[in-house]
Amino acid sequence: MNDGNVAPHLIPWRTGRAGSVRVWDAAVRGFHWLLAGSVLGAAYTGFFMKRLALQTHLLLGIAVALLVLFRLVWGLCGPTYARFASFAHPPRALGAHLRALAAGRGDRHLGHNPLGALMVFALLLVLAALVFTGAGALGGVLKQGPLAAFMSYAAGRGVLLVHGGLTILLLAMIALHLGGVAFESRRSGENLVRAMVTGDKPVLPAAHRAAPARPRPVLAAAALAAGGLLGGAMVAALSALPARGMPPARLDRHYVNNCDSCHMAYPPSLASAATWRGIMTNLTHHFGEDASLGRRATARITAYLTANSTGHWDSLPAHLLRAANPADPLRITATAGWRRMHRHIAVAVFRAKAVRSRAACSACHADAKTGRFAPQNIHIPQTAMP
Amino acid sequence: MTLIRRPHIVLLAMLLPIGAPAFAATAAQYAAARQAILNHYAAEAKKADPNFKGFSAAAGKAFFLAHPATARKATPSCSTCHTTNTHNWGRTRAGKRIAPVAVSVTPSRFTSLSKVRLWFRRNCQTVYRRACTAVEKGNYITFMASQ
């Protein structure tokens, strides 16, 4: 590790300016700032915009996953200071570094010092965990993505909590990381933030250098392409599996023919069996209108609705709308779950001409007829916005 | 180019000579089916009143536009959902579009007795809060057939 014998000008791929040495290559710098931007964007959309920016959040999460994958490869095939070998300090070195700092005489490291290296590995680990818990929550709660076939709603909810907890941990680590950069910059008298922008650090004596390593960009590109292709194919194949506990998108034809003349045929997975039975036995007084059917049609549709009601499915709407409102048991829009999900929607939106009614799910949910209600499919008509 | 990319357009065009007469045939069938329903209600009307002379489009129009005192608050008239212009698309309270009731715009209107029965039963109860008489139903269909 400590190899002060190789002068910077003897390292053939060194491109640092005069009097300085190139420590962070363009790929590491690009990785660092892209990762910082993606993580901040993902944290912001995740905490503050939630389902309104889910698609952006997912894209940022995919970006984080690809960046971490790249860093793993570059840590094995990159130039000197990009390599894990250059900063995989043994625990002994960490102890020595801390003791030296406490004594007020720390060494200068050209690459990551033992404490910084620990943070780098910890950050990569937490980021990878965030990607996996994110995919788990997406699969369980929304029944989307590669884990939709394996995760139950309840498990997805649990994993989502872990995902949020990990984000708070990550933000704390980022704060520590920034504190560490400020502390080291002050202690060593060099601007570490600028070094991560330009890539160069001044050539100063007594620095820990790593044994020079030649970058292998072709090997890295091949490994990334192979890993990306394999990973992408796996994600695609897993995503194509039928989601666990999702109601079928196609509804019973007889039910649709009879009920969607007046209103959208509400997927049976949106109401409890008790609610459906209540509705079907009161069709002569159906929300202020007579919607009576023949005896046979009534029996057949009742059987279909109750056999496919909330209790039979594991989708997000089926869980949210499970408990009827005792004060208004036949109305899906009266349930606590429905009201919570729509609490930020102004009354004017429901009254607008393009919507007309709380019962017109498909005015804003493009996939309402399938019972899925994916956040990405919410489009409130512009003309309905107050 | 467009036609190459969309062969179904060419296919549909080729079917036109077969399709057009078929369409004319269905229009005639619709008219016959509608007349059968009118005959059904005329027979019912005659049974109730031997002096029954025939249906009136004007009475049907008045019935369609009326705001009966018995109506429910949300549905004071047939025209609440169907609009006062029979050529217009209507809209249900839940926001669903309703095809125009005028036969000239929607030729398949009043051609299935089971459908006609179902909707008169429902909508008479909703607006008039009672079953409609055979005369009222016949007047209504006669008015829409004239539109």
XYZ file of C-alpha atoms in Angstrom:
533
model
C 0.000 0.000 0.000
C 2.564 2.477 1.148
C 4.568 2.871 -1.985
C 6.234 6.252 -2.143
C 8.838 5.086 -4.601
C 6.813 5.522 -7.764
C 6.953 9.135 -8.888
C 3.684 10.419 -10.364
C 5.266 11.045 -13.765
C 6.181 7.368 -13.993
C 2.535 6.282 -13.906
C 1.741 6.104 -17.619
C -2.013 6.890 -17.429
C -1.533 9.753 -14.980
C -3.013 12.930 -16.448
C -2.863 15.242 -13.434
C -1.667 18.777 -13.984
C 1.866 19.798 -13.090
C 2.539 19.490 -9.369
C -0.507 17.355 -8.864
C -1.428 13.741 -9.204
C -4.590 12.314 -10.762
C -6.294 10.408 -7.943
C -9.944 10.206 -8.986
C -10.370 9.212 -12.598
C -13.239 10.591 -14.678
C -15.341 7.441 -14.156
C -15.072 7.606 -10.355
C -15.912 11.327 -10.351
C -18.829 10.853 -12.732
C -20.022 7.943 -10.602
C -19.764 9.991 -7.414
C -21.740 12.993 -8.607
C -24.338 10.988 -10.552
C -24.843 8.849 -7.452
C -25.152 11.929 -5.232
C -27.746 13.419 -7.595
C -29.700 10.156 -7.962
C -29.747 9.522 -4.207
C -30.894 13.051 -3.380
C -33.537 12.887 -6.111
C -34.729 9.490 -4.946
C -34.865 10.634 -1.307
C -36.799 13.773 -2.246
C -39.320 12.023 -4.487
C -39.676 9.185 -1.989
C -40.245 11.306 1.086
C -42.110 14.303 -0.303
C -43.788 13.373 -3.582
C -44.581 9.723 -2.869
C -46.935 8.121 -5.400
C -47.192 11.271 -7.533
C -43.554 10.834 -8.590
C -43.288 7.058 -8.234
C -42.047 6.529 -11.787
C -39.266 9.127 -11.309
C -38.397 7.511 -7.975
C -38.167 4.085 -9.630
C -35.973 5.410 -12.455
C -33.658 7.046 -9.904
C -33.565 3.771 -7.967
C -32.616 1.901 -11.138
C -29.915 4.525 -11.752
C -28.556 3.920 -8.224
C -28.553 0.159 -8.845
C -26.652 0.550 -12.126
C -24.193 3.007 -10.553
C -23.481 0.645 -7.651
C -23.045 -2.219 -10.119
C -20.623 -0.089 -12.119
C -18.686 0.808 -8.954
C -18.318 -2.845 -8.013
C -16.826 -3.585 -11.432
C -14.667 -0.469 -11.445
C -13.461 -1.351 -7.957
C -11.922 -4.461 -9.502
C -10.845 -3.164 -12.946
C -10.368 0.596 -12.460
C -7.158 2.593 -12.099
C -5.119 2.683 -8.867
C -7.335 4.653 -6.502
C -10.623 3.372 -7.904
C -9.683 -0.182 -6.870
C -11.065 -1.659 -3.683
C -7.592 -3.150 -3.130
C -6.216 0.381 -2.727
C -8.527 1.182 0.172
C -9.465 -2.192 1.642
C -7.450 -1.332 4.750
C -7.127 -4.032 7.403
C -8.873 -3.312 10.747
C -5.427 -2.779 12.243
C -4.880 0.211 9.949
C -8.210 1.708 11.049
C -7.174 1.492 14.707
C -3.809 3.030 13.944
C -5.439 5.803 11.911
C -7.878 6.630 14.726
C -5.098 6.628 17.355
C -2.992 8.908 15.162
C -5.935 11.297 14.667
C -6.596 11.349 18.418
C -2.935 12.187 18.995
C -3.242 15.026 16.509
C -0.886 13.570 13.890
C -2.762 11.760 11.162
C -1.177 10.603 7.916
C -2.240 11.925 4.558
C -3.753 9.361 2.193
C -3.913 10.086 -1.514
C -6.899 7.759 -1.880
C -9.458 6.939 0.823
C -8.073 6.858 4.354
C -9.185 3.867 6.494
C -12.108 5.767 8.024
C -13.235 7.138 4.646
C -12.891 3.687 3.091
C -15.126 2.218 5.790
C -17.749 4.827 4.881
C -17.437 4.016 1.165
C -18.057 0.311 1.759
C -20.886 1.056 4.193
C -22.521 3.442 1.708
C -22.334 0.873 -1.092
C -23.834 -1.762 1.196
C -26.711 0.463 2.350
C -27.398 1.578 -1.235
C -27.589 -2.030 -2.398
C -29.945 -2.791 0.516
C -32.084 0.210 -0.485
C -32.356 -1.100 -4.041
C -33.446 -4.559 -2.845
C -35.910 -3.301 -0.223
C -37.289 -0.866 -2.796
C -37.891 -3.711 -5.237
C -39.440 -5.753 -2.413
C -41.846 -2.971 -1.427
C -42.751 -2.368 -5.069
C -43.443 -6.063 -5.523
C -45.456 -6.566 -2.337
C -47.462 -3.356 -2.109
C -47.963 -2.478 -5.778
C -47.399 -5.931 -7.297
C -44.998 -4.472 -9.826
C -41.436 -5.305 -10.779
C -39.303 -8.429 -10.392
C -40.536 -9.415 -6.916
C -44.293 -9.048 -7.585
C -44.646 -12.812 -7.902
C -43.084 -13.522 -4.526
C -44.017 -10.735 -2.107
C -47.254 -10.577 -0.148
C -48.832 -7.206 0.573
C -48.031 -7.498 4.283
C -44.398 -8.407 3.580
C -44.198 -5.497 1.127
C -45.474 -3.111 3.804
C -42.837 -4.386 6.243
C -40.068 -4.079 3.671
C -41.262 -0.561 2.838
C -40.727 0.409 6.493
C -37.186 -0.997 6.325
C -36.663 0.932 3.068
C -37.626 4.192 4.811
C -35.470 3.362 7.836
C -32.485 2.623 5.599
C -32.988 5.982 3.863
C -32.804 7.783 7.202
C -29.663 5.789 8.013
C -28.267 6.714 4.584
C -28.973 10.415 5.109
C -27.202 10.245 8.480
C -24.250 8.540 6.791
C -24.173 11.218 4.091
C -24.072 13.855 6.831
C -21.159 11.985 8.449
C -19.470 11.659 5.041
C -19.743 15.435 4.480
C -18.470 16.029 8.012
C -15.542 13.724 7.322
C -14.720 15.537 4.063
C -14.819 18.900 5.856
C -12.684 17.567 8.716
C -10.079 15.989 6.420
C -9.948 19.044 4.136
C -9.214 21.214 7.165
C -6.730 18.817 8.680
C -4.738 18.168 5.498
C -5.123 21.676 4.091
C -6.427 20.496 0.725
C -9.862 20.921 -0.815
C -11.245 17.378 -1.057
C -14.470 18.525 -2.727
C -12.482 20.148 -5.520
C -10.394 16.986 -5.820
C -13.607 15.046 -6.492
C -14.392 17.589 -9.248
C -10.990 17.904 -10.947
C -9.678 14.494 -9.894
C -6.287 15.938 -8.904
C -4.549 16.218 -5.559
C -1.316 18.117 -4.967
C 1.853 16.015 -4.834
C 2.893 16.303 -1.212
C 5.401 14.236 0.721
C 4.592 11.590 3.297
C 1.365 10.523 1.667
C 0.134 6.949 1.614
C 0.182 5.847 -1.997
C -1.299 2.731 -3.454
C 0.604 0.415 -5.746
C -0.224 1.668 -9.230
C -2.714 -0.432 -11.107
C -3.509 -0.181 -14.796
C -7.204 0.341 -15.564
C -8.894 -2.323 -17.652
C -11.749 -0.408 -19.323
C -12.459 -3.085 -21.944
C -12.665 -5.801 -19.326
C -14.862 -3.517 -17.183
C -17.150 -2.759 -20.128
C -17.409 -6.456 -20.960
C -18.158 -7.369 -17.338
C -20.740 -4.569 -17.098
C -22.382 -5.529 -20.383
C -22.525 -9.189 -19.359
C -23.759 -8.356 -15.843
C -26.230 -5.794 -17.149
C -27.578 -8.142 -19.790
C -27.883 -11.051 -17.393
C -29.399 -8.866 -14.657
C -31.737 -7.159 -17.101
C -32.900 -10.478 -18.524
C -33.473 -11.823 -15.017
C -35.432 -8.752 -13.939
C -37.501 -8.907 -17.138
C -38.197 -12.624 -16.713
C -39.155 -12.229 -13.046
C -41.321 -9.192 -13.821
C -43.195 -11.216 -16.426
C -44.311 -13.793 -13.834
C -47.932 -13.383 -12.724
C -48.125 -11.140 -9.676
C -49.094 -12.818 -6.436
C -52.733 -12.363 -5.407
C -53.628 -9.855 -8.127
C -57.197 -10.014 -9.430
C -57.491 -10.781 -13.149
C -57.649 -7.639 -15.285
C -60.595 -8.974 -17.289
C -63.961 -8.889 -15.563
C -66.919 -11.211 -16.041
C -68.631 -10.239 -19.295
C -72.129 -10.725 -17.922
C -71.370 -8.404 -15.002
C -69.867 -5.724 -17.245
C -72.744 -5.897 -19.755
C -75.299 -5.352 -17.018
C -73.614 -2.775 -14.831
C -71.434 -0.557 -16.972
C -74.317 1.162 -18.790
C -74.624 3.643 -15.925
C -71.230 3.499 -14.262
C -67.856 1.901 -14.738
C -68.032 -1.794 -13.863
C -66.199 -1.629 -10.548
C -63.808 -4.551 -10.249
C -65.192 -6.886 -7.559
C -61.835 -6.699 -5.742
C -62.727 -3.140 -4.650
C -65.424 -4.020 -2.091
C -66.082 -6.600 0.595
C -68.472 -9.500 0.078
C -70.855 -7.886 2.611
C -70.890 -4.652 0.618
C -71.566 -6.486 -2.645
C -74.390 -8.488 -1.062
C -75.853 -5.271 0.366
C -75.713 -3.585 -3.033
C -77.192 -6.533 -4.892
C -80.148 -6.918 -2.505
C -80.967 -3.193 -2.767
C -80.865 -2.675 -6.527
C -84.308 -1.037 -6.603
C -82.813 1.717 -4.440
C -79.347 1.887 -5.954
C -77.750 5.163 -4.861
C -80.932 7.093 -5.659
C -81.952 5.160 -8.753
C -83.732 1.958 -9.622
C -81.132 -0.402 -11.089
C -83.070 -3.636 -10.627
C -82.153 -6.721 -12.648
C -83.946 -9.970 -13.346
C -83.774 -12.629 -10.633
C -81.341 -14.868 -12.481
C -79.010 -12.021 -13.475
C -79.055 -10.757 -9.881
C -78.106 -14.183 -8.499
C -75.383 -14.763 -11.060
C -73.784 -11.340 -10.596
C -74.004 -11.568 -6.797
C -72.164 -14.889 -6.906
C -69.441 -13.423 -9.134
C -68.975 -10.282 -7.029
C -68.816 -12.032 -3.656
C -66.458 -14.729 -4.939
C -64.028 -12.019 -6.109
C -64.419 -9.466 -3.309
C -61.600 -7.785 -1.350
C -60.946 -10.773 0.913
C -59.904 -12.926 -2.042
C -57.070 -10.718 -3.291
C -53.767 -9.278 -2.144
C -53.752 -6.052 -4.182
C -53.323 -2.612 -2.612
C -56.936 -1.529 -3.362
C -58.260 -4.828 -1.982
C -56.457 -4.128 1.294
C -57.330 -0.435 1.470
C -61.038 -0.940 0.757
C -61.502 -4.071 2.882
C -63.363 -2.436 5.771
C -66.735 -0.921 4.890
C -67.797 2.306 6.582
C -70.515 1.270 9.104
C -72.288 4.608 8.552
C -72.436 4.102 4.764
C -71.647 0.428 4.176
C -72.519 0.220 0.468
C -70.316 3.048 -0.764
C -66.707 2.272 -1.749
C -65.941 5.989 -1.609
C -67.051 6.108 2.039
C -64.412 3.638 3.250
C -61.591 4.993 5.403
C -59.047 3.680 2.867
C -60.638 5.482 -0.079
C -60.916 8.715 1.863
C -57.324 8.577 3.032
C -56.009 8.034 -0.487
C -58.075 10.965 -1.816
C -57.682 13.369 1.122
C -55.598 15.827 -0.907
C -57.993 15.911 -3.871
C -60.086 19.095 -3.865
C -63.873 18.722 -3.967
C -63.836 20.860 -7.126
C -61.993 18.072 -8.977
C -64.846 15.615 -8.330
C -67.446 18.199 -9.369
C -65.627 19.164 -12.577
C -67.229 18.258 -15.870
C -64.413 15.886 -16.795
C -64.963 13.843 -13.617
C -68.514 14.489 -12.378
C -68.539 12.065 -9.510
C -66.409 10.371 -6.881
C -67.682 7.165 -8.426
C -66.012 7.908 -11.787
C -62.722 6.141 -10.922
C -61.588 5.939 -14.524
C -61.741 9.720 -14.969
C -58.341 9.857 -13.238
C -57.210 6.208 -12.934
C -56.434 4.970 -16.422
C -56.299 1.360 -15.195
C -59.353 1.498 -12.897
C -61.175 -1.195 -14.865
C -58.432 -3.711 -14.070
C -58.618 -3.078 -10.304
C -54.897 -2.305 -10.228
C -54.861 1.452 -9.606
C -51.121 1.821 -10.203
C -49.790 5.206 -9.023
C -48.189 5.671 -12.437
C -51.638 5.558 -14.054
C -53.118 8.526 -12.158
C -53.815 11.432 -14.520
C -56.162 14.045 -13.090
C -57.732 15.825 -16.116
C -56.186 19.277 -16.550
C -59.630 20.825 -16.929
C -60.663 19.411 -13.559
C -57.825 21.072 -11.671
C -59.068 23.977 -9.548
C -46.952 3.435 -46.901
C -49.768 3.818 -44.422
C -51.758 1.164 -46.232
C -48.819 -1.218 -46.248
C -48.370 -0.758 -42.518
C -52.075 -1.106 -41.868
C -53.346 -3.981 -43.977
C -56.610 -4.090 -42.015
C -57.702 -0.842 -43.713
C -57.355 -2.492 -47.104
C -59.170 -5.525 -45.826
C -62.051 -3.429 -44.487
C -62.293 -1.547 -47.786
C -62.538 -4.858 -49.608
C -65.352 -5.890 -47.290
C -67.338 -2.686 -47.961
C -69.393 -4.043 -50.907
C -70.499 -6.913 -48.667
C -70.904 -4.747 -45.555
C -73.053 -1.955 -46.987
C -76.071 -4.093 -47.948
C -75.730 -5.946 -44.660
C -75.971 -2.617 -42.847
C -79.083 -1.622 -44.797
C -80.565 -4.993 -43.937
C -79.955 -4.455 -40.213
C -81.624 -1.008 -40.430
C -84.736 -2.669 -41.860
C -84.538 -5.375 -39.199
C -84.257 -2.688 -36.508
C -87.379 -0.959 -37.836
C -89.271 -4.254 -37.841
C -88.133 -5.103 -34.306
C -89.148 -1.639 -33.084
C -92.578 -1.984 -34.700
C -93.033 -5.356 -32.980
C -92.355 -3.704 -29.613
C -94.808 -0.899 -30.421
C -97.401 -3.529 -31.389
C -96.752 -5.295 -28.091
C -97.448 -2.110 -26.118
C -100.451 -1.229 -28.353
C -102.021 -4.610 -27.564
C -101.388 -4.017 -23.860
C -102.899 -0.520 -24.126
C -105.981 -1.852 -25.893
C -106.452 -4.440 -23.190
C -106.468 -1.700 -20.548
C -108.563 0.722 -22.599
C -110.701 -0.566 -25.508
C -110.974 3.034 -26.810
C -107.186 3.256 -27.353
C -106.603 4.870 -30.765
C -102.817 4.911 -31.185
C -99.602 6.425 -29.827
C -98.738 10.112 -29.972
C -95.216 11.493 -30.520
C -96.289 14.850 -29.002
C -97.445 13.148 -25.798
C -94.165 11.214 -25.760
C -92.208 14.446 -26.031
C -94.124 16.017 -23.137
C -93.549 12.874 -21.059
C -89.816 12.999 -21.845
C -89.400 16.665 -20.925
C -91.747 16.687 -17.902
C -90.534 17.298 -14.365
C -93.004 15.146 -12.396
C -93.675 16.184 -8.805
C -92.911 12.632 -7.672
C -89.365 12.656 -9.100
C -86.300 12.008 -6.979
C -84.134 15.047 -6.285
C -81.124 13.867 -8.304
C -83.214 12.771 -11.299
C -86.091 15.242 -11.796
C -86.691 14.342 -15.455
C -85.790 11.902 -18.244
C -83.932 14.830 -19.775
C -81.701 15.126 -16.687
C -79.471 12.378 -18.038
C -80.563 12.222 -21.693
C -80.444 16.051 -22.114
C -83.391 17.943 -23.626
C -82.042 17.375 -27.141
C -82.643 13.733 -28.112
C -79.766 13.911 -30.622
C -77.228 14.650 -27.889
C -75.141 12.174 -25.974
C -76.377 11.981 -22.409
C -74.485 11.351 -19.210
C -75.386 9.268 -16.151
C -74.942 10.625 -12.641
C -71.863 8.422 -12.336
C -70.320 10.110 -15.369
C -70.885 7.446 -18.043
C -71.920 8.613 -21.536
C -75.339 7.542 -22.853
C -75.860 7.094 -26.595
C -78.448 9.516 -28.046
C -82.039 8.303 -27.577
C -83.140 9.521 -31.028
C -83.568 6.531 -33.337
C -82.125 8.484 -36.305
C -78.820 8.789 -34.409
C -78.835 5.406 -32.631
C -80.753 3.032 -34.935
C -80.528 0.117 -32.492
C -82.705 1.941 -29.933
C -85.957 0.156 -28.869
C -85.228 -3.045 -30.794
C -84.926 -5.518 -27.898
C -88.019 -6.058 -25.795
C -86.044 -7.298 -22.785
C -83.830 -4.205 -22.849
C -86.796 -1.870 -23.331
C -88.630 -3.540 -20.436
C -85.595 -3.358 -18.169
C -84.931 0.342 -18.779
C -88.587 1.426 -18.587
C -88.886 -0.475 -15.303
C -85.771 1.160 -13.870
C -86.129 4.671 -15.218
C -89.883 5.034 -14.631
C -89.249 4.129 -10.989
C -86.350 6.559 -10.845
C -88.072 9.602 -12.387
C -91.821 8.957 -11.949
C -91.533 6.640 -8.912
C -94.084 4.316 -10.436
C -94.392 1.873 -13.333
C -95.255 3.591 -16.607
C -98.403 2.637 -18.524
C -98.273 0.910 -21.907
C -99.569 4.133 -23.491
C -96.740 6.187 -21.965
C -94.132 3.682 -23.154
C -95.582 3.565 -26.661
C -95.761 7.371 -26.849
C -92.143 7.596 -25.726
C -90.905 5.126 -28.367
C -93.032 6.808 -31.052
C -91.521 10.190 -30.165
C -87.942 8.823 -30.252
C -88.592 7.013 -33.544
C -89.680 10.380 -35.025
C -86.469 12.067 -33.864
